Amino acid sequence: MFGLVVGLSWVTASAQDGARLFQRCYACHSLDPAERDLSGPTLRGLFGRRAGTLNGFEYSTAMREAGQRGLTWTTETLDRFLVDPEEMIAGVRMGGVRLRDPADRRTLIHWLQNAAK
Amino acid sequence: MLRLFITLILVLAAAMAAAQVTVQEYPLPPRLHVHDVWADPAPDGPVWFSAQRSGQLGRLDPKTGKVDLIPLGQDSAPHGVILDTDGSPWLTDGGQNAIVRVDPKTKAVTKWPLPQARGYVNLNTAVFDRAGVHWFTGQNGVYGRLDPRTGDLKVFDAPKGRGPYGIHATPEGVVYYASLAGSYIARIDAATNQATVIEPPTPGQGARRVWSDSTGVVWVSEWNSGQLSRYDPRTGQWREWKAPGARPRAYAVYVDETDKVWVAEWTGQVMLRFDPATERFESFKSSSGTADVRQIHGRKGEVWTPESAADKLVVYRYR
């Protein structure tokens, strides 16, 4: 019973931390595909999507070319991207935004796996 | 025949005006992701810039091309930079969720973190009003004020949530900001701290940055619509002009000391100069294929641009 309570509280804390970390993305990205006038594409359906291919969004040349080279969003590729987008895709428009802490990235990506379904 | 002659004269006049603008490029260390720029008003004075990816404040000496970089702290990712009347740079540091001031002589860094209860606000841009109050925007849906004399810092919910982006003050000291996601501009009443929404005529236009001219007229760069628009607070009237080219995107706007309006347009990757008297755009370009100019600032006879995709500061000099 104690283990269950501890486990549930960890899940709740993790969800809260994930939602808090999503505030780093919130200005430009939505989880609601109906919100189309933001600077970045919706993150709904992100995992498994080929980079730079969401219909109706005007990507940078750098992001489109990364997709053409085969980049697909997975937990691993998103982790590499968030630590330093410019390092992974030179010329990408969110090149100045970084999430340096590995634990923060893990928490955010874990949260997005559910929230962005 | 007369029409042909007049057309030729107009073309010649436009070519002469364009010829009067010279372009000089200053290379920066690679991959700083330079975001905003602010030119000291003194002729040949330093030009300051925010290095978002590296978390630094940059200082260019235009006489020599020498660049100095000042680290701002762990997790720093500065978006905007402005100068106060003493010549000290102030940064809106999204990475640190703090307003940051740098002493230009000692390079000492002072920080005013935002209240923890506010969480992460994605600090964007700032401006000083005539009373010396530092007003700022946070793209997650806030605007705020910091009184540098007392350290009093207040944050307010913006109308319509996320989006507050560029901010500027008229010569009378009235502060306006633009909301990119909210597609409006707002006037802030410094006495009550209230923001009043002013809707541009085009719905969903994506007002990104604002700049006042010498008479207090507010110019707006519209990202989604690709328009330059003009709001006259005295009459409440709007005017709009589509930037040249197919599917333009107007990112940044700046009004020079002659009240000509400069726009950074991203689809054509050009700098535009708009003359309100003739309602015509002129187009200028550096040698960069992709420049991604995110902000514009200037001083007498010069307009400075940070080329975030090309690791350059570029100055357009005119007479």
CSV table of N, CA, C and O in Angstrom, one decimal, chain A residues 1 32 69 100 117:
chain,number,residue,atom,x,y,z
A,1,MET,N,0.8,-1.2,0.0
A,1,MET,CA,0.0,0.0,0.0
A,1,MET,C,0.9,1.3,0.0
A,1,MET,O,0.7,2.2,-0.8
A,32,ASP,N,-3.0,21.7,-29.2
A,32,ASP,CA,-4.3,21.7,-29.8
A,32,ASP,C,-4.0,22.0,-31.3
A,32,ASP,O,-3.6,23.2,-31.6
A,69,ARG,N,16.3,14.2,-44.9
A,69,ARG,CA,17.5,13.3,-44.7
A,69,ARG,C,17.1,12.2,-43.8
A,69,ARG,O,17.9,11.3,-43.5
A,100,ARG,N,19.0,22.4,-21.1
A,100,ARG,CA,20.3,21.8,-20.9
A,100,ARG,C,20.3,20.6,-19.9
A,100,ARG,O,21.1,19.7,-20.0
A,117,LYS,N,-0.3,12.9,-27.6
A,117,LYS,CA,-0.8,11.8,-28.3
A,117,LYS,C,-2.0,12.2,-29.3
A,117,LYS,O,-2.7,13.1,-28.9
